[in-house]
Amino acid sequence: MHPSDRIFVTGSTGMVGSAIVRALQMQGFGNIVCPSSSELDLTDTIQVERFFDEHRPQLVFHGAGKVGGIYANQQYPVDYLADNLEIYTNVIKAAFRVKARKLLFIGSSCVYPNSAPQPIPEAALLTGPFEPALEFFGTAKLAGIKLCQAYRRQHGFDAICVMPSSLYGPGDYFDLERAHVLPALLRRFHEAKLGEKQSLAIWGSGEPRREFLHVDDFAKAAVFLMRYYSDEQVINVGYGEDIQILELARLIRSVVGFEGEIELDRTRPDGVRQKLLDITRARELGWAPRIPLREGLESTYRWMLENPETMRS
Ligand SMILES: NC(=O)c1ccc[n+]([C@@H]2O[C@H](COP(=O)([O-])OP(=O)(O)OC[C@H]3O[C@@H](n4cnc5c(N)ncnc54)[C@H](OP(=O)(O)O)[C@@H]3O)[C@@H](O)[C@H]2O)c1
């Protein structure tokens, strides 16, 4: 990578894309194009082709797409399948057509089978069915990964696929319809503190274990892998440690300063018991996460308070 490289970051108004733009700028890359979806609709093949013809990016970070949880997947299966298929395909094909040097596609750990060994190695991909509640989103993601692999095999195009664990940090969503578990807990504990509640109930037994990586660590990994990774196999990027949901809730209670009790709402489902990525390969290449969970939670909580609009639906 060279500081003058023309770089296209898709999804740059989102949490991950904006973190990648920040990481690139911090590392001295100044030639970045990053239109919002209102400026460039990536589902529109003609718009995408024109954009690539005009800008001819040399490097592409491709994380744009419809992102949502189980509820949204059930409600809007067409958006998660058809729109994402278009967004992934249009960009990958156009990048190859204009002879971009390299493309990094952002996958998702949700396409690993629920039955995968823990920590999950990259080789677990396609060894079993993935979470049925995410089947539309997951099918599109898998197709994006396979398209990158197909371009590499058939045309030698340097397209790589990175598999992040759950990410959190500035730019996250704190509205309860959309938020993932970590931002949802930050918000709920914050509101319980303001409301001087005696207790706060978290879903399930609190026993499942999850992994959370700060998005700025992920963004640095993405830039690092753009420089140093070139292979057909996907590569995992995570924090390398998981935490029990009850432990996470205790940590967030302490960060927020809520003094009430934590209750367990055992009528709610737990989901899979554990989800931890094996990040040995990324570590062996020389990348490691830097932001400890507590520190990341503190800065994310501050960011949420400074950006109250992110709590609205
Ligand atoms: N967040 C996580 O924990 C996590 C974990 C694993 C993988 N990932 C992956 O990381 C990527 C980014 O996730 P995120 O959390 O940053 O999501 P996000 O905040 O919702 O950002 C999604 C981005 O995609 C853009 N986009 C959506 N539809 C578009 C369209 N038709 N044309 C152009 N742009 C469009 C959005 O643009 P507008 O805002 O302008 O609409 C936004 O910038 C996704 O591929 C996701 O699967 C995320």
CSV table of C-alpha atoms in Angstrom, one decimal, residues 15 166-169 171-176 178-191 212 248 252 256 297 300-301 303-304 310-311:
chain,number,residue,atom,x,y,z
A,15,MET,CA,-19.7,2.0,12.3
A,166,SER,CA,-19.0,-8.9,17.2
A,167,LEU,CA,-17.8,-5.3,17.0
A,168,TYR,CA,-18.6,-2.3,19.2
A,169,GLY,CA,-17.5,1.3,19.5
A,171,GLY,CA,-20.8,4.7,15.4
A,172,ASP,CA,-22.7,1.9,17.0
A,173,TYR,CA,-26.5,1.8,17.3
A,174,PHE,CA,-28.1,2.2,20.7
A,175,ASP,CA,-31.8,2.2,19.7
A,176,LEU,CA,-33.2,-0.9,21.3
A,178,ARG,CA,-31.6,-2.5,16.3
A,179,ALA,CA,-28.8,-2.6,18.9
A,180,HIS,CA,-26.7,-5.7,19.5
A,181,VAL,CA,-26.3,-7.0,23.0
A,182,LEU,CA,-23.4,-4.8,24.1
A,183,PRO,CA,-24.7,-1.4,23.1
A,184,ALA,CA,-28.2,-2.4,24.2
A,185,LEU,CA,-26.8,-3.2,27.7
A,186,LEU,CA,-24.9,0.1,27.8
A,187,ARG,CA,-28.1,2.0,27.1
A,188,ARG,CA,-30.3,0.0,29.4
A,189,PHE,CA,-27.9,0.3,32.3
A,190,HIS,CA,-27.6,4.1,31.6
A,191,GLU,CA,-31.4,4.5,31.7
A,212,PHE,CA,-16.4,-8.3,21.5
A,248,LEU,CA,-20.3,-8.4,30.7
A,252,ILE,CA,-21.1,-2.4,32.0
A,256,VAL,CA,-22.1,3.2,33.7
A,297,LEU,CA,-16.7,0.2,27.0
A,300,THR,CA,-18.1,3.8,23.8
A,301,TYR,CA,-20.3,4.9,26.8
A,303,TRP,CA,-19.5,8.4,22.8
A,304,MET,CA,-23.1,7.3,23.3
A,310,THR,CA,-28.0,7.2,18.1
A,311,MET,CA,-30.4,6.1,20.9
